[in-house]
Coordinates of C-alpha atoms and ligand atoms in Angstrom, one line a residue:
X1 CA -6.6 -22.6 -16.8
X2 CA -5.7 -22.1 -12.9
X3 CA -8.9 -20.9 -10.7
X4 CA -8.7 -18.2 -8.1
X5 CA -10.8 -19.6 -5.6
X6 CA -12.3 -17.5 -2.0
X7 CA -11.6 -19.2 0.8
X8 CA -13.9 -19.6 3.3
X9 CA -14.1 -21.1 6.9
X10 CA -10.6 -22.9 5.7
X11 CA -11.8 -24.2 2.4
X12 CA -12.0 -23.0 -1.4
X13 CA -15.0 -22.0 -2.5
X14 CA -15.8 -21.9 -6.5
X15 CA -19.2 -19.6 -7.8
X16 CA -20.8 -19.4 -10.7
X17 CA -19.3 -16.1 -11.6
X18 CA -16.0 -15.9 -12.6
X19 CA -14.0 -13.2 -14.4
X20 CA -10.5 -13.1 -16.6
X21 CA -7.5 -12.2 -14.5
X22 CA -4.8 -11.4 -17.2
X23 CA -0.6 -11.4 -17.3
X24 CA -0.1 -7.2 -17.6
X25 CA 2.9 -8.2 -19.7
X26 CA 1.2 -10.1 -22.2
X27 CA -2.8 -9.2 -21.6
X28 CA -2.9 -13.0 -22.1
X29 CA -5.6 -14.6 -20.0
X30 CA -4.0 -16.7 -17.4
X31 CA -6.5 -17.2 -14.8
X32 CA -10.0 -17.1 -13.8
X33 CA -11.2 -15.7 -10.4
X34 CA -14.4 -16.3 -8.5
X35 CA -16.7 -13.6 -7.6
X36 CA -17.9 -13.3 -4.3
X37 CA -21.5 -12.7 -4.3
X38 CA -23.6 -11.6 -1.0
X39 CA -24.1 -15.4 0.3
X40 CA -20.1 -15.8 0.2
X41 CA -19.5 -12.9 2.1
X42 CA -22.4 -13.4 4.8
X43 CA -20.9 -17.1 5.4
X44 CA -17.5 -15.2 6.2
X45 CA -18.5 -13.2 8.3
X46 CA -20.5 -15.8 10.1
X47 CA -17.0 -17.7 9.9
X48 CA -15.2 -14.8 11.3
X49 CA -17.6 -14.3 13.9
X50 CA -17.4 -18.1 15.0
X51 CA -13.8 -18.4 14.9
X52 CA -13.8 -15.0 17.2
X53 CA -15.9 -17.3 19.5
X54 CA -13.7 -20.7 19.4
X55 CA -10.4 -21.8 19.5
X56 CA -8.6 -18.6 17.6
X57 CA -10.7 -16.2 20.3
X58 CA -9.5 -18.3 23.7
X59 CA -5.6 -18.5 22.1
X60 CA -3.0 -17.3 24.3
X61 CA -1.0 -14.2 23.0
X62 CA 2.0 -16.8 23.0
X63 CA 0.6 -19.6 20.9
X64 CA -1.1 -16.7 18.6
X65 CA 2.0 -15.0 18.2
X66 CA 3.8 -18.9 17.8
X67 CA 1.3 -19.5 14.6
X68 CA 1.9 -16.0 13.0
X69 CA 5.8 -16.8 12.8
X70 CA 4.7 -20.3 11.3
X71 CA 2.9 -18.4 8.3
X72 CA 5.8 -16.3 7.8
X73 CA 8.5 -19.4 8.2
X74 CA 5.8 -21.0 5.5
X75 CA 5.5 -18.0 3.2
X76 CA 9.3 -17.9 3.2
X77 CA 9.3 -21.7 2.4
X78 CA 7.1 -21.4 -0.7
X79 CA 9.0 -18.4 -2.0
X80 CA 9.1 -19.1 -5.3
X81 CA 5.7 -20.0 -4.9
X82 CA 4.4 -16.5 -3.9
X83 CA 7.1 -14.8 -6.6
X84 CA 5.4 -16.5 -9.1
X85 CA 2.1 -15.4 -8.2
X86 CA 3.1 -12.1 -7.4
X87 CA 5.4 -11.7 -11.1
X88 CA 2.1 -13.1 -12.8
X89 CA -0.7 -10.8 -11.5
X90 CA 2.0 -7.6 -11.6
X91 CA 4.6 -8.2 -14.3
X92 CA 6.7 -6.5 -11.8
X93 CA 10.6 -7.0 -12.7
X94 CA 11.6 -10.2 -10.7
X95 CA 14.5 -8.2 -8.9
X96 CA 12.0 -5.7 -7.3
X97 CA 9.5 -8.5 -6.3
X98 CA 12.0 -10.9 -4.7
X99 CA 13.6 -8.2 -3.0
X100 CA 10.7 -6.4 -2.0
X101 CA 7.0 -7.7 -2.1
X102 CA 7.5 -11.6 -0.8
X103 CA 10.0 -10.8 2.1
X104 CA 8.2 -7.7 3.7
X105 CA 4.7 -10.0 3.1
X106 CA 6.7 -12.6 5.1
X107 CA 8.5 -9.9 7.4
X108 CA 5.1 -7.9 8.1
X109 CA 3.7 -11.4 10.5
X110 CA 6.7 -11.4 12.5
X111 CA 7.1 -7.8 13.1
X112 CA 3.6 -7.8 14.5
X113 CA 3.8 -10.8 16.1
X114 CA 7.0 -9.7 18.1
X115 CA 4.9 -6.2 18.4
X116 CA 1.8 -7.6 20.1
X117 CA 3.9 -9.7 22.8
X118 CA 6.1 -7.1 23.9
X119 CA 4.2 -3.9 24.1
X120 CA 2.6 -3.0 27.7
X121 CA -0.9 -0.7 28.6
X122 CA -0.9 2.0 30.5
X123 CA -1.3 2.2 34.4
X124 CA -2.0 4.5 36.7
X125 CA -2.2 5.0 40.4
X126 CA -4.2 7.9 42.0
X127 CA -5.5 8.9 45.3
X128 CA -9.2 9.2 45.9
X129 CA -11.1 12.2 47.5
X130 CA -11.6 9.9 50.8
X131 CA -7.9 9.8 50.8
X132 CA -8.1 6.5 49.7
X133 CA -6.1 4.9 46.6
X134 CA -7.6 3.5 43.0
X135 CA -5.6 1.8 40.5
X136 CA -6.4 1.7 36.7
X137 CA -4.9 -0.5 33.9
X138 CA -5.9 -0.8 30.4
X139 CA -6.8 -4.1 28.8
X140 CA -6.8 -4.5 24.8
X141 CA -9.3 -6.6 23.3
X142 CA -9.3 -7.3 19.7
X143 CA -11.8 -5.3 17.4
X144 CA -13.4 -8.0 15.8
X145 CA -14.0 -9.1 12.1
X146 CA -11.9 -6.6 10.2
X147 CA -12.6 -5.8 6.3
X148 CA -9.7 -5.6 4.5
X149 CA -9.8 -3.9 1.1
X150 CA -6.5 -3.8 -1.1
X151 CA -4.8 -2.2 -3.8
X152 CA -2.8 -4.1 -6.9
X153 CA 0.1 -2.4 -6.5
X154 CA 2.1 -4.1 -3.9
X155 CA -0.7 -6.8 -3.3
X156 CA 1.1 -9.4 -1.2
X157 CA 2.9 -6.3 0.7
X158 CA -0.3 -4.1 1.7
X159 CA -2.3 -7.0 2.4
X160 CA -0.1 -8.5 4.9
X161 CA 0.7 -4.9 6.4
X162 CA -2.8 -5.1 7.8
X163 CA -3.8 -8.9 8.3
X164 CA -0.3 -9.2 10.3
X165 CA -1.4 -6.7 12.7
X166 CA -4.7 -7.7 12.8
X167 CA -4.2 -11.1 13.4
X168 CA -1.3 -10.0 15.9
X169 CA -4.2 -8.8 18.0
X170 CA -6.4 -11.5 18.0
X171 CA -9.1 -10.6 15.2
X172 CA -10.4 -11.9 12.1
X173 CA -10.2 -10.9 8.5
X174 CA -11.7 -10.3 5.9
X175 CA -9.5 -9.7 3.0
X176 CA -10.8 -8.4 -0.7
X177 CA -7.9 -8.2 -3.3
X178 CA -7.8 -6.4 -6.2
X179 CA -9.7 -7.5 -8.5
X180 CA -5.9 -6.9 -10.9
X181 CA -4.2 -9.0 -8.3
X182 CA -6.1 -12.2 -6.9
X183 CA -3.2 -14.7 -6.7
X184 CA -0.9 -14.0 -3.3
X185 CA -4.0 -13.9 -1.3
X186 CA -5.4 -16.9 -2.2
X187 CA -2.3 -18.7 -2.0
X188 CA -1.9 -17.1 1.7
X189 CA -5.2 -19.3 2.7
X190 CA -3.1 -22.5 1.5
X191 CA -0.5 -21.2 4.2
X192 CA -2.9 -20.5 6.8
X193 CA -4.3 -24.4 6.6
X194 CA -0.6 -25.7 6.6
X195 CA 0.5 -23.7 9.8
X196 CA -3.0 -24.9 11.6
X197 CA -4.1 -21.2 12.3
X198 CA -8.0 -21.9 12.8
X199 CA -10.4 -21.9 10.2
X200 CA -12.8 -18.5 9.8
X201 CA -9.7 -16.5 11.2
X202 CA -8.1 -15.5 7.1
X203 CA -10.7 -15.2 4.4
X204 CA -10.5 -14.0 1.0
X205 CA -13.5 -13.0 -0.9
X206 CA -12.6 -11.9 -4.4
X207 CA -14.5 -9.6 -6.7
X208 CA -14.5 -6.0 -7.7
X209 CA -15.9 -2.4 -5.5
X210 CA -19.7 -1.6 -6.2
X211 CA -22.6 -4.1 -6.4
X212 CA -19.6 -6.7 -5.5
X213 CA -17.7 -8.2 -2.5
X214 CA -15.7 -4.8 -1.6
X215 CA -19.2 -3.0 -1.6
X216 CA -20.5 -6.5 0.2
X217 CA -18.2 -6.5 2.7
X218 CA -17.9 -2.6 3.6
X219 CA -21.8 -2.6 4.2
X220 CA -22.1 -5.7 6.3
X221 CA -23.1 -4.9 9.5
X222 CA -21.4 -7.7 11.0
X223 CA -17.8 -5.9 9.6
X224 CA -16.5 -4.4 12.9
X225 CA -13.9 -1.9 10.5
X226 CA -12.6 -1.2 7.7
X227 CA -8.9 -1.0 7.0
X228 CA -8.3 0.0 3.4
X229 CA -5.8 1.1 0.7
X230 CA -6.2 3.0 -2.4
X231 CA -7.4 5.8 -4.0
X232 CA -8.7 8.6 -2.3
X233 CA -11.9 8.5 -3.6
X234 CA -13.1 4.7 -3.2
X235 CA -12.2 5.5 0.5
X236 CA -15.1 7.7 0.1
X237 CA -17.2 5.6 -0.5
X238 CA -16.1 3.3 1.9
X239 CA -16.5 5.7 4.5
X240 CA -20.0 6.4 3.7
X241 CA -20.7 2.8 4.1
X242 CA -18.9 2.7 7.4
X243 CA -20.8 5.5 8.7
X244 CA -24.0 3.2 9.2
X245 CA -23.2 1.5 12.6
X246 CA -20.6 3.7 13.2
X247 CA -17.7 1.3 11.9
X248 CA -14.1 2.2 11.9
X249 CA -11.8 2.9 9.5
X250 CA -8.0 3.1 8.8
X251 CA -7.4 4.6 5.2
X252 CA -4.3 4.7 3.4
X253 CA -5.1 6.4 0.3
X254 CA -3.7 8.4 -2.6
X255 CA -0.5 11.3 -3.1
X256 CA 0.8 13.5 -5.3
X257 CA 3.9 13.9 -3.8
X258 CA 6.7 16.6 -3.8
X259 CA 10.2 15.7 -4.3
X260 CA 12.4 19.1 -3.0
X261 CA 16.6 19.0 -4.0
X262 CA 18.2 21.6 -3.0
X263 CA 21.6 23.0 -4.4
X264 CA 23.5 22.1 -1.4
X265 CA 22.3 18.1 -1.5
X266 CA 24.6 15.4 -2.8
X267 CA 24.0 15.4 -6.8
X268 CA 24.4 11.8 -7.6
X269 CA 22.8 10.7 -4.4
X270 CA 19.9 12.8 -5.1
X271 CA 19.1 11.9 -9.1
X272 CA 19.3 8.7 -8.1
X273 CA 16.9 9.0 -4.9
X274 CA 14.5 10.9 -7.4
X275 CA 15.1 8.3 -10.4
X276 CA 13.7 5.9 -8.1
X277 CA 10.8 7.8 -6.3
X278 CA 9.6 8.7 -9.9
X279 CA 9.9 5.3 -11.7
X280 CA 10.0 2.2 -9.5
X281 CA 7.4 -0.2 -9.4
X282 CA 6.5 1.6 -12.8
X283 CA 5.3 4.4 -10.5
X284 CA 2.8 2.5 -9.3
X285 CA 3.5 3.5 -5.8
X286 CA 1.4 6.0 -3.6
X287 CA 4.6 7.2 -2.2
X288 CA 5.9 7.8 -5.4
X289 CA 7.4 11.8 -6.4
X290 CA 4.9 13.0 -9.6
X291 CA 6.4 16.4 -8.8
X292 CA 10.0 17.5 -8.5
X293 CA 11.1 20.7 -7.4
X294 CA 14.3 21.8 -8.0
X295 CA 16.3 25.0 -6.8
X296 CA 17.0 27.3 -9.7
X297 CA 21.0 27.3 -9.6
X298 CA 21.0 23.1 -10.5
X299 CA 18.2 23.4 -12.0
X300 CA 19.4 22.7 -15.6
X301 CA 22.1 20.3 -14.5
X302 CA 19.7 18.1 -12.8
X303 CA 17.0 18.0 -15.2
X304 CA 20.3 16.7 -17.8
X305 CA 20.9 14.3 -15.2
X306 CA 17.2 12.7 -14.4
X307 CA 16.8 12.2 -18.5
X308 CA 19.9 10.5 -18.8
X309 CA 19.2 8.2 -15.4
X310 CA 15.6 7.3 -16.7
X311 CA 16.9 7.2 -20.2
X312 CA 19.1 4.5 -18.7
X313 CA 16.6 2.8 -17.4
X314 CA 15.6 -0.7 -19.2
X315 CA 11.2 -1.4 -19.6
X316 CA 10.5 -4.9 -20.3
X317 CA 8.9 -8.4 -18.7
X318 CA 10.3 -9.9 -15.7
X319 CA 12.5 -12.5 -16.3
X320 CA 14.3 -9.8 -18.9
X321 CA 18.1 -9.5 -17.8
X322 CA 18.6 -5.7 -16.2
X323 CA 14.9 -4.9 -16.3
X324 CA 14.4 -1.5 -13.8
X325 CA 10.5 -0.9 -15.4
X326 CA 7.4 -3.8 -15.7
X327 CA 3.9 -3.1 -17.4
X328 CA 1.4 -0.8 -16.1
X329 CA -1.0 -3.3 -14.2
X330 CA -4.0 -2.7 -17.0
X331 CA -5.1 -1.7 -20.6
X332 CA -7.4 0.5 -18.8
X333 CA -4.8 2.1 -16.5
X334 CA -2.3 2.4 -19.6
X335 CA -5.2 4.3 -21.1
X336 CA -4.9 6.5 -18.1
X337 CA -1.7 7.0 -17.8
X338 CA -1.2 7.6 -21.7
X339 CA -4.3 10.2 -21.0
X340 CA -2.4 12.5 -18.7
X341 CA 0.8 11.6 -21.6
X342 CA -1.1 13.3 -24.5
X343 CA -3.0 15.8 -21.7
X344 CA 0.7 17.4 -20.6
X345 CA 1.3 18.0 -24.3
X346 CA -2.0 19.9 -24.8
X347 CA -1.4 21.9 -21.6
X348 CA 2.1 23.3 -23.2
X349 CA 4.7 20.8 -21.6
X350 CA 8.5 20.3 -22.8
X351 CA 8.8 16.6 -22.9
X352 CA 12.4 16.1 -21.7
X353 CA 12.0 12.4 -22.4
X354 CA 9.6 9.5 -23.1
X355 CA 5.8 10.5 -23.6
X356 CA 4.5 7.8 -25.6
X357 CA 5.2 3.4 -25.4
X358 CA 8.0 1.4 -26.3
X359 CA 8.7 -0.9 -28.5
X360 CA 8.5 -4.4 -27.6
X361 CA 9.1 -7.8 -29.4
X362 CA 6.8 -10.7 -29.3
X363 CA 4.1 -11.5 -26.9
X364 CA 4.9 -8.4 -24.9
X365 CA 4.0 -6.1 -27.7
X366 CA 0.7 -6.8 -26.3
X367 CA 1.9 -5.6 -22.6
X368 CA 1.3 -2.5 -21.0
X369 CA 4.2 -0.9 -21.0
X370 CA 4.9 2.6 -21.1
X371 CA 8.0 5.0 -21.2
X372 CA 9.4 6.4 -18.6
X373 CA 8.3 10.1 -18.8
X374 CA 9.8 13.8 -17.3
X375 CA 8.0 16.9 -18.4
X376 CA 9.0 20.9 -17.7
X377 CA 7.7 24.2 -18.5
X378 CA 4.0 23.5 -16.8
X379 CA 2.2 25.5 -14.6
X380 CA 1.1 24.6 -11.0
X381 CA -2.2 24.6 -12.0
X382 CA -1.8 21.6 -15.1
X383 CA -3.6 18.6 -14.7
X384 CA -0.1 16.7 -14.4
X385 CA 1.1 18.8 -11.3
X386 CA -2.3 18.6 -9.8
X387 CA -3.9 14.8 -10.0
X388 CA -2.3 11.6 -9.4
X389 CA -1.8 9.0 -12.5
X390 CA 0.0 6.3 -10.5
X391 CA 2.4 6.3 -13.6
X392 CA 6.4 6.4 -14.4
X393 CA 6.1 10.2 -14.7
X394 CA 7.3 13.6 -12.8
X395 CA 7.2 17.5 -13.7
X396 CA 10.3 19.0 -12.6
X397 CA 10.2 23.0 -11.7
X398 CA 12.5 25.1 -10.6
X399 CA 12.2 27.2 -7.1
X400 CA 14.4 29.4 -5.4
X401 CA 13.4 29.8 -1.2
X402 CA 12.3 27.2 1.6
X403 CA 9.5 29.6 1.7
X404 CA 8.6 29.0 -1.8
X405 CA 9.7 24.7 -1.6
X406 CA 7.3 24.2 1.1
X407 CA 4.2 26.6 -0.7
X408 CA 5.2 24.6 -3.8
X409 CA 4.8 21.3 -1.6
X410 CA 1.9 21.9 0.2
X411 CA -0.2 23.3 -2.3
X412 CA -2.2 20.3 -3.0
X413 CA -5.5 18.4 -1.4
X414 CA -3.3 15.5 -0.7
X415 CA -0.4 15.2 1.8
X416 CA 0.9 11.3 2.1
X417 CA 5.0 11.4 1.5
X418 CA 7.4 13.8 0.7
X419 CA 11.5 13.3 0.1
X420 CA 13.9 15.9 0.5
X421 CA 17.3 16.2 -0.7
X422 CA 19.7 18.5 1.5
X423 CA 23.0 18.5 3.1
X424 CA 22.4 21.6 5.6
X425 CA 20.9 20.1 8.7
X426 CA 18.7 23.2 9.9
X427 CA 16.8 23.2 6.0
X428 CA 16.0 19.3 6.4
X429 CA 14.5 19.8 9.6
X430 CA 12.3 22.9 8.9
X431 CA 11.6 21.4 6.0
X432 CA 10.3 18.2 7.8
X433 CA 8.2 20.3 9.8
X434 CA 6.8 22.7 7.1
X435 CA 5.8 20.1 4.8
X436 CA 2.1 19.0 5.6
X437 CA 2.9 14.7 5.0
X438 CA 2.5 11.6 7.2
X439 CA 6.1 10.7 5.6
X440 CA 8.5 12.7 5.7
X441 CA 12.2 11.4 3.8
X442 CA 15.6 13.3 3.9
X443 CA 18.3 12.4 1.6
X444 CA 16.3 8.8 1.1
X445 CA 13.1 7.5 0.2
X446 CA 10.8 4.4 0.8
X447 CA 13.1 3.6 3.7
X448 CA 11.2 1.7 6.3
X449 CA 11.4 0.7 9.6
X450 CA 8.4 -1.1 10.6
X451 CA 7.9 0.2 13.7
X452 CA 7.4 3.6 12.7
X453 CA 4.0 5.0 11.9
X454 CA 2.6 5.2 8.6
X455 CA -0.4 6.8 6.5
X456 CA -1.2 10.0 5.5
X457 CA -2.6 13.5 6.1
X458 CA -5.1 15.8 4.4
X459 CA -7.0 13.9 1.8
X460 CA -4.0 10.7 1.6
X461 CA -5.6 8.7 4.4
X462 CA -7.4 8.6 8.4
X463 CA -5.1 7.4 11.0
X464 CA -1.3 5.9 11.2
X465 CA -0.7 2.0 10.8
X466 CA 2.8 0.1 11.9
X467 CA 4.3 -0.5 15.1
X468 CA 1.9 0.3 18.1
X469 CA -0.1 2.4 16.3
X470 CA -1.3 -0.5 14.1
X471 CA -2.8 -1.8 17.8
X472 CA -4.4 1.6 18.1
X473 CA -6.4 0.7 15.3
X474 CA -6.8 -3.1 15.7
X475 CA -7.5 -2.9 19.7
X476 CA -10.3 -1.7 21.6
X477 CA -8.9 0.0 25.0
X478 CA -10.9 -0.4 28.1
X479 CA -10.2 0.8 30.9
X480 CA -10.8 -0.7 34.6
X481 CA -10.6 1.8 37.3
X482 CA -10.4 0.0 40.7
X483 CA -10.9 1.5 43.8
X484 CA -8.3 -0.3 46.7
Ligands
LIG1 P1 -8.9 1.5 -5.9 O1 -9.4 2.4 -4.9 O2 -9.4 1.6 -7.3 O3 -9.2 0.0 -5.4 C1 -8.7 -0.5 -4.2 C2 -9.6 -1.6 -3.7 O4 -10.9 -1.1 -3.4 C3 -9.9 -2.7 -4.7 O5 -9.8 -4.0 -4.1 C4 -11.3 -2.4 -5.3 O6 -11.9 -3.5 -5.8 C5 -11.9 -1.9 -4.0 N1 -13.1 -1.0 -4.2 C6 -13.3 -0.2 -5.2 N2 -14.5 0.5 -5.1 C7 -15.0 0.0 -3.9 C8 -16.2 0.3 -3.2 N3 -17.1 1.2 -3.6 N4 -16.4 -0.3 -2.0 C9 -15.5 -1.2 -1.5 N5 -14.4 -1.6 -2.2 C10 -14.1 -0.9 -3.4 O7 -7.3 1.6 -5.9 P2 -6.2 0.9 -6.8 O8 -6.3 1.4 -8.2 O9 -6.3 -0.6 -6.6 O10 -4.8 1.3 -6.2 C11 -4.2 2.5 -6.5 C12 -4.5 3.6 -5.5 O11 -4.1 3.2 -4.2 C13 -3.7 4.9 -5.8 O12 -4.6 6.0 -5.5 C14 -2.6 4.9 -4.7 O13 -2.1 6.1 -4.4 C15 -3.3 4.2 -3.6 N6 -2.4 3.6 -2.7 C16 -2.2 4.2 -1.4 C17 -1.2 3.6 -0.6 C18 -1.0 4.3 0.8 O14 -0.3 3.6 1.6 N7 -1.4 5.5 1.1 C19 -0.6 2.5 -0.9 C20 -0.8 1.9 -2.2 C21 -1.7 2.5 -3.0

């Protein structure tokens, strides 16, 4: 049976502890992972600290830069490899992962890479009250050994969204992956000998939150921040840890997003937009639309439309020819999700379509797929408007003013994404403005351009990651003042 290993100071470490890591299209066991206990992650980080120290802390930007293009040259090399891993751990359709997950986890090195060598600091030039002159310049230095805490969702993706930036900048990491999704990570420290990048630099501890590595890792003292992704409350948690030593943190964390069409906005263009917002990736995506407004005159029309596109769509494993939906990543989170299914029932909802789990043949009957679901006739205040299930599900409601759109929108603790469907110029943009998100999407959704900031507002996350702003995180600025 294969082992998920950690990997420390360039080597895989085996415990004693281990636990099942299961294919969420089958629930077979398929692997067995390691679990980090306090020794593994205090040898890390005196790894991480050492390597800080030696030949990763005295690289040149160039050669540093050199190296991180190398690991994405070698992820792209072992493709298949990663795809594997990835389709494994996820059950994600093979189309999606191929298209999406490996290439952006290759993409999200060089971006960062290209990032660190070509941004400048700041400078200034003032006179002094003797009439003389000073000069000051900014200097980055990296921030030191970085905890990295991941989802399962896009594991290979997220993970490599903040070790490419953080290596870009001349840190260490730390990286704990799901405890669903152990496979890409540990596979990236096979990448990370090949290319020569210098032992202590990438880690991987594996292992679950509390009383484990994540809760190991968040605490140690020697863990200069915290970058993390996931739900809202974890980050909590993690924050309260943080707060001893004054640690910093970047937190990406969850939505319950609004998707707005108006009756001016290209149809077609916008049920599809919406079909995929709602159910890609299984709705497994913290950008994902959970709530759909829609303004009264299509309301009808539209709601038609969305049962026929997701009725259309195909739920199955992988490999299966035209498969749009996977699994959900766990029995436990099927229970979830089927939760808030049989919940939106009690609480009065129409079920326009799905609701329950399809049929499948074989092995996969023991999967954990579910239906495709769209629900009307709640009110605002129904569990299904309100909390996030991470699930291929929306509520659709009708509205009739931008007034009433945006309260609709905004009436919520979180405030990560937001897509809205329009032709009239003037709504998009006041829309845009109104709507309290740290994404905001017209006429599209999930588009990205990696240079663009990214996170969340309200209770979806603390600070913006991509681009520069990842540096703002990654970076300490100092200042020099000198007097001439
Ligand atoms: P989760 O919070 O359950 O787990 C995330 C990670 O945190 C895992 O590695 C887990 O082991 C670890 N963890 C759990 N408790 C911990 C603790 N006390 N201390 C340290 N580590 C701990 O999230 P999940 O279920 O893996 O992912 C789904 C959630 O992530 C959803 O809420 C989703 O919206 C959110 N998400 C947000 C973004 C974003 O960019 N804003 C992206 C993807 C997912």
């Amino acid at each position: 049976m294969k082992q998920f290993h950690n990997f420390i100071n360039g080597e895989f470490v085996a415990t004693g502890k281990t636990f099942e890591n299961r294919n969420p299209a089958t629930n077979a066991v398929v692997g067995l992972v390691h679990e980090a206990g306090q020794a593994e992650v205090d040898a890390a980080v005196d790894a991480a600290h050492a390597a800080l120290k030696g030949d990763w802390g005295r690289m040149s930007v160039v050669k540093r830069t050199e190296l991180l293009h190398a690991v994405a040259d070698e992820i792209n090399r072992r493709f298949d490899d990663f795809l594997e891993a990835e389709l494994a751990d996820t059950g994600k359709p093979r189309s999606l992962a191929s298209h999406i997950d490996i290439p952006r986890g290759a993409a999200n090195f060089k971006v960062f890479a290209d990032i660190v060598k070509n941004v400048p600091t700041e400078s200034f030039q003032m006179t002094t009250p003797d009439g003389g002159t000073a000069v000051s310049y900014a200097i980055r230095s990296p921030l030191g050994v970085v905890g990295v805490i991941c989802p399962w969702n896009l594991p290979l993706l997220l993970m490599t969204w903040k070790v490419g930036p953080a290596l870009a900048c001349g840190n260490t990491v730390i990286v704990k992956p799901s405890e669903e999704t152990p496979a890409t990570a540990t596979l990236l420290g096979e990448v990370m000998n090949a290319v020569g990048v210098p032992k202590g630099v990438y880690q991987v501890l594996h292992g679950f939150g509390p009383g484990s590595a994540g809760e190991f890792i968040t605490k140690h003292p020697r863990v200069n921040g915290i970058t993390f992704t996931g739900e809202t409350r974890t980050g909590e948690a993690i924050m309260a840890a943080a707060a001893k030593g004054v640690r910093p943190v970047s937190f990406e964390l969850g939505g319950k997003n609004a998707g707005i069409v108006f009756d001016d906005a290209d149809f077609d263009k916008a049920v599809a937009g919406i079909t995929r917002s709602a159910f890609e990736n299984c709705g497994q995506v913290c950008l994902g639309t959970e709530r759909v407004y829609v303004q009264r005159p299509i309301f009808d029309r539209f709601v038609a439309a969305l049962k026929a596109s997701a009725e259309g769509l195909k739920v199955g494993p992988s490999d299966e020819p035209g498969v749009n939906l996977g699994p959900l990543i766990s029995a436990e989170h099927r229970q979830k999700v089927l939760g808030y299914y049989a919940k939106a029932k009690d609480e009065g909802a129409t079920v326009v379509t799905g609701g329950g789990v399809p049929a499948m043949q074989g092995e996969f009957a023991n999967g954990h797929f579910v239906q495709p679901t769209i629900w009307t006739g709640l009110p605002e205040s129904a569990s299904v408007v309100r909390e996030e299930i991470f699930g291929p599900c929306c509520h659709i409601a009708p509205f009739d003013t931008e007034e009433e759109a945006i309260a609709l929108a905004n009436a919520t603790d979180y405030g990560l994404a937001t897509t809205v469907w329009t032709q009239n110029l003037g709504t998009a943009h006041r829309m845009a403005a109104a709507i309290e998100v740290g994404l905001c999407w017209i006429n599209s959704w999930f588009l990205r351009d990696l240079r663009t900031a990214f996170g969340g507002a309200k209770a979806s996350g603390i600070g913006r990651e991509g681009g520069v702003h990842s540096l703002e995180f990654y970076t300490e600025l100092r200042n020099v003042m000198v007097k001439l």
